[in-house]
Short mmCIF file of C-alpha atoms in Angstrom, two decimals:
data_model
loop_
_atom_site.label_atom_id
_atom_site.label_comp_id
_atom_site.label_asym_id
_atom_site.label_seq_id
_atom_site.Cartn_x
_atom_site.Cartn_y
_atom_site.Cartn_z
CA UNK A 21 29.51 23.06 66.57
CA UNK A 22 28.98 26.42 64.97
CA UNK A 23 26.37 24.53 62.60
CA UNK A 24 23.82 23.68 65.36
CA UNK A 25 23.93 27.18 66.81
CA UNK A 26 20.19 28.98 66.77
CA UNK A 27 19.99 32.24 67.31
CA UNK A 28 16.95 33.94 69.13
CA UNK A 29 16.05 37.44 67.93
CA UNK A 30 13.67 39.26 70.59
CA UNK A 31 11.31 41.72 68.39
CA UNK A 32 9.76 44.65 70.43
CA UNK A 33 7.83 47.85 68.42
CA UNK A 34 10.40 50.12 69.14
CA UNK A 35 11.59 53.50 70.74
CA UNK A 36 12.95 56.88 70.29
CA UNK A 37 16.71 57.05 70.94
CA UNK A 38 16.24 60.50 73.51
CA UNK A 39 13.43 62.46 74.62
CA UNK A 40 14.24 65.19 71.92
CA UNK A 41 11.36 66.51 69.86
CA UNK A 42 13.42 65.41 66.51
CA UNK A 43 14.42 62.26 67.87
CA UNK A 44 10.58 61.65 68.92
CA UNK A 45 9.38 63.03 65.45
CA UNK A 46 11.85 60.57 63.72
CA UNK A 47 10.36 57.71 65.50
CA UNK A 48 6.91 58.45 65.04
CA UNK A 49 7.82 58.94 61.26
CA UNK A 50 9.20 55.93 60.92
CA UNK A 51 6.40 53.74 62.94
CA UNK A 52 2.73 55.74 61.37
CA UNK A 53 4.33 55.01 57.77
CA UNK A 54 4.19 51.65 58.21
CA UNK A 55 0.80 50.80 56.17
CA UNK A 56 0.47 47.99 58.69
CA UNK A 57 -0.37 50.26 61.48
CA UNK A 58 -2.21 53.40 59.33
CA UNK A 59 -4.29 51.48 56.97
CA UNK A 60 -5.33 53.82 54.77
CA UNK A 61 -4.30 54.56 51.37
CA UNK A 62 -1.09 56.07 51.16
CA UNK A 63 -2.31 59.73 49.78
CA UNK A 64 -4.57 60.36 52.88
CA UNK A 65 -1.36 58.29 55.40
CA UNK A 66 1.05 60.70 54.18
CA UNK A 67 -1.27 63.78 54.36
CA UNK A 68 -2.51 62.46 58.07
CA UNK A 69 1.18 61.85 58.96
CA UNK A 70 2.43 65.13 57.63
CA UNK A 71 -0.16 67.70 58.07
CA UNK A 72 -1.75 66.38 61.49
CA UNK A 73 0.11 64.54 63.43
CA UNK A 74 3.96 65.12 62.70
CA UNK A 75 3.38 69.13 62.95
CA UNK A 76 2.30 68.59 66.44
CA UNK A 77 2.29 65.51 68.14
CA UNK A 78 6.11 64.64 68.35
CA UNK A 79 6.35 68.01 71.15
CA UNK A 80 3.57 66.07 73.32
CA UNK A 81 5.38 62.78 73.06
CA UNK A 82 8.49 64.10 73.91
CA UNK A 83 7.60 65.55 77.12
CA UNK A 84 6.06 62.71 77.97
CA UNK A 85 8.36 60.50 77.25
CA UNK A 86 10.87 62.72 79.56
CA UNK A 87 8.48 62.03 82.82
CA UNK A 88 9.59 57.82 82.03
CA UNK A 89 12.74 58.45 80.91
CA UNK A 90 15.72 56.48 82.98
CA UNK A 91 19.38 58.00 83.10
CA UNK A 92 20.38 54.67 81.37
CA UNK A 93 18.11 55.13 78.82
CA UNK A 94 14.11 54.28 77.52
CA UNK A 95 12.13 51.38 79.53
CA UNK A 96 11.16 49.29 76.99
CA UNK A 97 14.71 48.81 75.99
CA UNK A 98 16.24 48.56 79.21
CA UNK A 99 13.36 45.48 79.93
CA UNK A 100 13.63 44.00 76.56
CA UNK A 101 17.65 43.85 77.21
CA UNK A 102 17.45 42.39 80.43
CA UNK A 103 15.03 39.75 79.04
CA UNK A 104 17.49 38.88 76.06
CA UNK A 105 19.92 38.26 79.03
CA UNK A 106 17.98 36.53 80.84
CA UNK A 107 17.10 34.11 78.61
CA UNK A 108 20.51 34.32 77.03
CA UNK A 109 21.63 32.55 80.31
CA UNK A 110 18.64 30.33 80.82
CA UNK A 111 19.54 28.67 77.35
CA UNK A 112 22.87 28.47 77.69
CA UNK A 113 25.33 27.52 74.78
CA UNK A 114 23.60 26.59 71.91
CA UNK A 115 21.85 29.70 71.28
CA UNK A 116 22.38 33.32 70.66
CA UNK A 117 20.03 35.94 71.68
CA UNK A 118 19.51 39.29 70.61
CA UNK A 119 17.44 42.26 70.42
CA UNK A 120 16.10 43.84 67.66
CA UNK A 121 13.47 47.19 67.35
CA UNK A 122 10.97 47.38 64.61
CA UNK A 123 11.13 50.99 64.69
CA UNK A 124 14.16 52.69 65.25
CA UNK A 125 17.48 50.92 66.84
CA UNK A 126 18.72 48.83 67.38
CA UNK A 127 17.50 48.00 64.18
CA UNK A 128 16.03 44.07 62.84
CA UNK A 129 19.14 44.16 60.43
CA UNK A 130 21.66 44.77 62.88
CA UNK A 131 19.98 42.43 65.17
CA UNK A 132 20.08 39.46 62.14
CA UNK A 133 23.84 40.72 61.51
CA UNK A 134 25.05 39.72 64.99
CA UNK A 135 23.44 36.21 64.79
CA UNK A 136 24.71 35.39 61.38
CA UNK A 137 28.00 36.57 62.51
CA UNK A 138 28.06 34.41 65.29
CA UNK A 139 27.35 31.58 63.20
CA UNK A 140 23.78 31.11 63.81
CA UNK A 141 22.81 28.37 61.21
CA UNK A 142 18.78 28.79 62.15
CA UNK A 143 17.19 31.49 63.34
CA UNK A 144 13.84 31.89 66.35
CA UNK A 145 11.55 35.44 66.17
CA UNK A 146 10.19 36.18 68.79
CA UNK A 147 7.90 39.53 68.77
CA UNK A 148 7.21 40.02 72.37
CA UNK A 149 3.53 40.77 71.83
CA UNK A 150 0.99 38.51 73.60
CA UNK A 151 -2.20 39.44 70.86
CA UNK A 152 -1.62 38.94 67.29
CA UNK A 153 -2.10 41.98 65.23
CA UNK A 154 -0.86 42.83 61.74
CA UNK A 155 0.05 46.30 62.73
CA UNK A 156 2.52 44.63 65.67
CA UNK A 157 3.38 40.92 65.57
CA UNK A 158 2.43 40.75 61.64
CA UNK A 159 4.97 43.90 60.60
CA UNK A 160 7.40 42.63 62.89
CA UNK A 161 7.63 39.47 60.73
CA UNK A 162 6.74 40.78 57.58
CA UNK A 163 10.36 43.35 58.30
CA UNK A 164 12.15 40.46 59.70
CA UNK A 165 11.45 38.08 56.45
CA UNK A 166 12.13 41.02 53.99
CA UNK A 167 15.76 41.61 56.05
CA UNK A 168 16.58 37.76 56.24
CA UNK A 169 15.45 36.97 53.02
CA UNK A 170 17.80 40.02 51.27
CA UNK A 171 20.80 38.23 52.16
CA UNK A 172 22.42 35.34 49.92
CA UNK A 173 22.60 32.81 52.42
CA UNK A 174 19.07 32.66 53.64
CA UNK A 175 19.29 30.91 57.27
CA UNK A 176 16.13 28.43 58.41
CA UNK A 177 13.37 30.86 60.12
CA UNK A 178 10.72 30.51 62.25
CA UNK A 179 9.01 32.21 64.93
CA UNK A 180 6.89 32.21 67.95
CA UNK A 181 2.85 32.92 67.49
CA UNK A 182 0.58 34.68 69.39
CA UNK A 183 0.76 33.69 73.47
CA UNK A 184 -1.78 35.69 74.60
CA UNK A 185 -3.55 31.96 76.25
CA UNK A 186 0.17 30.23 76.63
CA UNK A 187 0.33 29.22 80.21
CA UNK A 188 3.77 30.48 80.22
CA UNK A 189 2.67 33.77 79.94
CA UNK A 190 -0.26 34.05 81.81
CA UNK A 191 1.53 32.51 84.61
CA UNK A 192 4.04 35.24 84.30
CA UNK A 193 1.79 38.07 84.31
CA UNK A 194 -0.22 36.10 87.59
CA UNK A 195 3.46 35.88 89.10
CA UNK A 196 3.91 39.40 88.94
CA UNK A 197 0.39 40.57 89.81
CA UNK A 198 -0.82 38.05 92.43
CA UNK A 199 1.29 40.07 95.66
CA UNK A 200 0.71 43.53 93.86
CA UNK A 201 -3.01 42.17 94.06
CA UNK A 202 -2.64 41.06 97.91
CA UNK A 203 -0.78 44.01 98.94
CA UNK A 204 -3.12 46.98 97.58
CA UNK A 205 -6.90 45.45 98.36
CA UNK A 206 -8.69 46.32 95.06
CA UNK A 207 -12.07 46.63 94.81
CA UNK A 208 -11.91 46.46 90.64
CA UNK A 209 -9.63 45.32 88.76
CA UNK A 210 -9.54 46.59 84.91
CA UNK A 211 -6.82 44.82 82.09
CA UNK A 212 -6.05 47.55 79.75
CA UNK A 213 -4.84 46.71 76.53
CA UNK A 214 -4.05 48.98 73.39
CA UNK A 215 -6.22 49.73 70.77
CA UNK A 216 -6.64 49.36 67.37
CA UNK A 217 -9.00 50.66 64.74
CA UNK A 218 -11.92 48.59 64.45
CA UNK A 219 -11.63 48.04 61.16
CA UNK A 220 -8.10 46.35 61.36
CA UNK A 221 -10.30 43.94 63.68
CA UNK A 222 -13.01 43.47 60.72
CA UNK A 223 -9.81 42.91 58.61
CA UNK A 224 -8.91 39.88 60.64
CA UNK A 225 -11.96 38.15 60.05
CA UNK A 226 -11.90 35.61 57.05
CA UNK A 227 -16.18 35.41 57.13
CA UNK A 228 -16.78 39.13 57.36
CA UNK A 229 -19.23 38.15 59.61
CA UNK A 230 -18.53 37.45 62.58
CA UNK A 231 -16.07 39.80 64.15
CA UNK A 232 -17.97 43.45 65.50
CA UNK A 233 -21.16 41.75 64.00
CA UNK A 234 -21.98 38.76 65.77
CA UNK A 235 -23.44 39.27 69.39
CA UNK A 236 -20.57 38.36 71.63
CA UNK A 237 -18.40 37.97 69.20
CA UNK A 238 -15.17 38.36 71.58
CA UNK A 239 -16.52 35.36 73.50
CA UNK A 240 -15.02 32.67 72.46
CA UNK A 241 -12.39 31.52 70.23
CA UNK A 242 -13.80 30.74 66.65
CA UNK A 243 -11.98 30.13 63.28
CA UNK A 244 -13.38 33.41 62.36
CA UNK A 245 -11.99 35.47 65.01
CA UNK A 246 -8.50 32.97 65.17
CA UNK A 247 -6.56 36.55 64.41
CA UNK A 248 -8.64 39.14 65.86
CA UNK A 249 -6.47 40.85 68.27
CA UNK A 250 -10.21 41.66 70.26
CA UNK A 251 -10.89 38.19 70.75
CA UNK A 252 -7.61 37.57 71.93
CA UNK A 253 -7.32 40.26 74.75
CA UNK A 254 -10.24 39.20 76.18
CA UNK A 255 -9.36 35.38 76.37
CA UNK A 256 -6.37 36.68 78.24
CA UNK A 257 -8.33 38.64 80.61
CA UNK A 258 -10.18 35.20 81.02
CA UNK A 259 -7.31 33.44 81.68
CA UNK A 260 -6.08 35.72 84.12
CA UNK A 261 -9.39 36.05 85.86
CA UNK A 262 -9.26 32.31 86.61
CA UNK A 263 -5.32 32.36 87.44
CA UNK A 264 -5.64 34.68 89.89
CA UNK A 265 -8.96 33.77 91.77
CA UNK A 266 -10.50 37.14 90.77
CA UNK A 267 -14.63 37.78 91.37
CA UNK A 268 -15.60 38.18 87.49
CA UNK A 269 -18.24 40.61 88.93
CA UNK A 270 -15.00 42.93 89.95
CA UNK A 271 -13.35 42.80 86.83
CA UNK A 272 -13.23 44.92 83.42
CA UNK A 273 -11.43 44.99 79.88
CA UNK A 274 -10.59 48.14 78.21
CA UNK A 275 -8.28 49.47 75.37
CA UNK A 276 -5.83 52.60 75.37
CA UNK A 277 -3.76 54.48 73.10
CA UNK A 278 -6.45 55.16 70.26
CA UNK A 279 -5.99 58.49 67.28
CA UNK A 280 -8.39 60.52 66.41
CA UNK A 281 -10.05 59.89 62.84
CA UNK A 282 -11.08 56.34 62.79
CA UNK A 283 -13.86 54.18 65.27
CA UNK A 284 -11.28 52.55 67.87
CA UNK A 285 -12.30 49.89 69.77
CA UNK A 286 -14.23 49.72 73.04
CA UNK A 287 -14.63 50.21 76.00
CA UNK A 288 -11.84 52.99 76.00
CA UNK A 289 -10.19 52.77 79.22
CA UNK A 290 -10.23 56.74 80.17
CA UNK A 291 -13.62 56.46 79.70
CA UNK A 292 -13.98 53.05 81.81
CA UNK A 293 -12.58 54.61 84.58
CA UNK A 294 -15.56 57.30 84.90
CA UNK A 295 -17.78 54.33 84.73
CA UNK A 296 -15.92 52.14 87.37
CA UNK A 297 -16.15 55.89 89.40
CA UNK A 298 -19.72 56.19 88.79
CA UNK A 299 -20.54 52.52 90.48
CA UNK A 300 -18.58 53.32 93.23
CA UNK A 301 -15.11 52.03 93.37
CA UNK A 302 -12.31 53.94 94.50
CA UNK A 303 -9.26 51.56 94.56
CA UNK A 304 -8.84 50.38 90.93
CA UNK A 305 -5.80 47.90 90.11
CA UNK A 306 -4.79 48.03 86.29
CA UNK A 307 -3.03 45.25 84.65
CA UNK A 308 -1.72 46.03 81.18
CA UNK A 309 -1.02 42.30 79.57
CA UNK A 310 -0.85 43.70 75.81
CA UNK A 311 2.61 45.26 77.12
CA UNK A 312 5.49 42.56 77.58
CA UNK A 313 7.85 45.56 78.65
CA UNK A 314 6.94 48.45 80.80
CA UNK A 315 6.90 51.84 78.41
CA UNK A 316 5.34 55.32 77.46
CA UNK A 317 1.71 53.18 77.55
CA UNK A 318 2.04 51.54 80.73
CA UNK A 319 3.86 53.93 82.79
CA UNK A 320 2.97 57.17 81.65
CA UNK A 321 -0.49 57.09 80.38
CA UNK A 322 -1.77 54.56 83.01
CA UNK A 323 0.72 55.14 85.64
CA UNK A 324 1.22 59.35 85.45
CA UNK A 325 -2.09 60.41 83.11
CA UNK A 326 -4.41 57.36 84.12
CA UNK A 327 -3.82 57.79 87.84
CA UNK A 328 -4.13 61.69 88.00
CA UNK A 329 -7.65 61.18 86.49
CA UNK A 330 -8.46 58.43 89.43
CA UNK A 331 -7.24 60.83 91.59
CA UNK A 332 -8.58 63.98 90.58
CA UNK A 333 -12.20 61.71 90.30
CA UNK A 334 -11.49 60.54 94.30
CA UNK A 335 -9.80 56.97 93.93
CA UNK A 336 -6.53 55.32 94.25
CA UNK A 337 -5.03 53.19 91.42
CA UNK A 338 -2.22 50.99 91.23
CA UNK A 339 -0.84 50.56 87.77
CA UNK A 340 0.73 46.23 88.14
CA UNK A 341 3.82 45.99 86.34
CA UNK A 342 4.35 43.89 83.42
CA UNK A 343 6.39 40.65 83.31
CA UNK A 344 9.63 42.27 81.94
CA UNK A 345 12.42 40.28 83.05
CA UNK A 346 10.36 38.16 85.70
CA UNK A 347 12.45 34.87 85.95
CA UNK A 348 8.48 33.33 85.63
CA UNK A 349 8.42 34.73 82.26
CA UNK A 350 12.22 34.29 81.47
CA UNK A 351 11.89 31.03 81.92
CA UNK A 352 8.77 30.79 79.78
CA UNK A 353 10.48 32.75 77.02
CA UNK A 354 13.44 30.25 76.90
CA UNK A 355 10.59 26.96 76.65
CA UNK A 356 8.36 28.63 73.68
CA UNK A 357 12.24 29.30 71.60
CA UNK A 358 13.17 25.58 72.99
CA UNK A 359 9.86 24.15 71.29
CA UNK A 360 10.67 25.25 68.06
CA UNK A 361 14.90 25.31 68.04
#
C-alpha cells in the first residue's frame, strides 16, 4: 500500500555540473556560504569568499576537476547513483531511493519531491559521510529538515548517524582494500581523511576541555568528544587496523583538503608523506575512509597531486578506492535504512 512506502534519500556534499570555471565558481559559491562549513562571522565569510577565494580559486578547481572528469559525467555522482541503485534493488518494493546533493543538483528539494510524489508516507536520510561533522552530516540535515519541514504535509523523518565504527562500513572499506592491500606489498599504510578547522573540533566539545586539550584526546571515545569528527577518524583507522590485520607500527592518520587562514588539523597528509619518506618507506598505500564516493579529494589530490609528490620524493603509492557501490557496502547501506524504516 502506498501508505507503508519509505523513501530513502542518499545525501552526498555535492558537485559542479561541468568542469567550466563558472560552473565551478557557482558551486564553490554555493558550498563556502554555508556558515556551517566557514564559521566565521558573515562580514569576514563574505569578504574571504569574495575577495580571496572566488577571484581565483574556481580556475584551479576547474582544471582539476577536468583531469577526474568521466564522459558520463562527475565521480561522486556517478558512485552515489549507482549506490541509490544498488540499494534501490537490494530493498526491493517497499522503498524508494533517491539521490539528493547538498550543493548544487540534483538538489535536496527535488530529491524530497520525487519521494513524496511517489507516495512515500516516511522518509530515511542518509548523508553518506562516515564522521559526523556540522559542516557535512550536520548541514546536510539541517537543509533536509528546513526543505521537508516547508511543505504542508510534513512526512515522518529520520536519519542515519554517524558510521564511522558501524561494522557495515568498516567491513566495506576492508572488502575493498584487503586484495588492493595483498596485491601492491605496502610497507606503510596512511588513512587520509579531510580536514577541518580546529576550532570546528573545539566546537564539538560540550566540556571545552577535553577536545585539542587533553593529552590523547583522540584516543578514545568519551562523552566529550561523542561529535568530534577527530575522534571519530581515528577510531575508524582503529577499526580498520584490526579488520585488516595491519602492523600498527606501519600505519598513519592524516587529514587533507585544509584553506589557508585558520589552524587545520594535524598531521596534514602532504606533509606526512615527507615524514613517511624521511623514515624510509617507499611504497605507501592510502586509504581515504572520510570519502564514501570516489571524487576531486580522493582521485585527484591523492591519486594525481599526492602520488606525483611520492614520486617525485622516490616512492610508489597506491591510492585504495573507496566503497562506492561495493555490494559489501550496498548491502550495509540497505541494513542501517532497514533498522530505522
Amino acid at each position: 500500500m502506498s501508505d507503508q512506502l519509505t523513501g530513502i534519500l542518499l545525501v552526498q556534499l555535492g558537485t559542479p555540473q561541468s568542469t567550466s570555471t563558472r560552473d565551478v565558481r557557482r558551486y564553490l559559491r554555493e558550498f563556502l556560504s554555508d556558515p556551517r562549513v566557514l564559521d566565521i562571522p558573515s562580514i569576514g565569510r563574505w569578504l574571504l569568499l569574495n575577495a580571496v577565494i572566488l577571484p581565483f580559486r574556481p580556475r584551479r578547481s576547474a582544471e582539476a576537476y577536468e583531469k577526474i572528469w568521466t564522459a558520463d559525467g562527475s565521480p561522486l555522482t556517478i558512485h552515489t547513483q549507482a549506490l541509490a541503485d544498488g540499494v534501490q534493488q537490494a530493498l526491493g518494493d517497499g522503498y524508494h531511493v533517491a539521490v539528493g546533493m547538498r550543493y548544487q543538483k540534483p538538489p535536496l528539494t527535488d530529491a524530497i519531491d520525487t519521494l513524496v510524489a511517489a507516495e512515500c508516507s516516511r522518509l530515511v536520510v542518509v548523508p553518506l559521510f562516515p564522521q559526523y561533522a556540522s559542516a557535512s552530516s550536520g548541514s546536510a540535515l539541517e537543509a533536509t529538515l528546513r526543505a521537508v519541514a516547508g511543505r504542508w504535509n510534513v512526512p515522518n523523518v529520520t536519519s542515519v548517524g554517524d558510521f564511522y565504527d558501524d561494522p557495515r562500513f568498516l567491513d566495506a572499506v576492508a572488502a575493498v582494500a584487503a586484495p588492493e592491500l595483498e596485491r601492491f606489498g605496502a610497507d606503510h599504510v596512511l588513512f587520509s581523511y579531510h580536514g577541518l578547522p580546529e576550532s570546528q573540533i573545539r566546537r564539538s566539545d560540550p566540556t571545552g576541555d577535553w577536545c585539542l586539550a587533553a593529552e590523547g584526546c583522540c584516543d578514545t571515545m568519551t562523552s566529550a568528544n561523542r561529535f568530534c569528527y577527530r575522534a571519530q577518524a581515528f577510531a575508524t583507522t582503529r577499526g580498520l587496523v584490526e579488520r585488516l590485520g595491519l602492523d600498527p607500527q606501519r600505519v598513519s592518520t592524516a587529514f587533507q583538503s585544509r584553506l589557508a587562514g585558520q589552524k587545520w588539523i594535524e598531521p596534514y597528509t602532504d606533509r606526512e608523506f615527507t615524514r613517511l619518506h624521511s623514515l624510509g618507506h617507499r611504497r605507501l598505500a592510502v586509504l581515504t575512509p572520510s570519502f564514501t564516493a570516489d571524487c576531486l579529494e580522493t582521485i585527484e589530490e591523492i591519486g594525481i597531486r599526492g602520488r606525483d609528490q611520492w614520486g617525485a620524493l622516490g616512492g610508489e603509492l597506491l591510492l585504495v578506492p573507496c566503497v562506492n557501490a561495493h555490494p559489501t557496502w550496498v548491502a550495509g547501506v540497505a541494513d542501517l535504512v532497514r533498522e530505522l524504516a
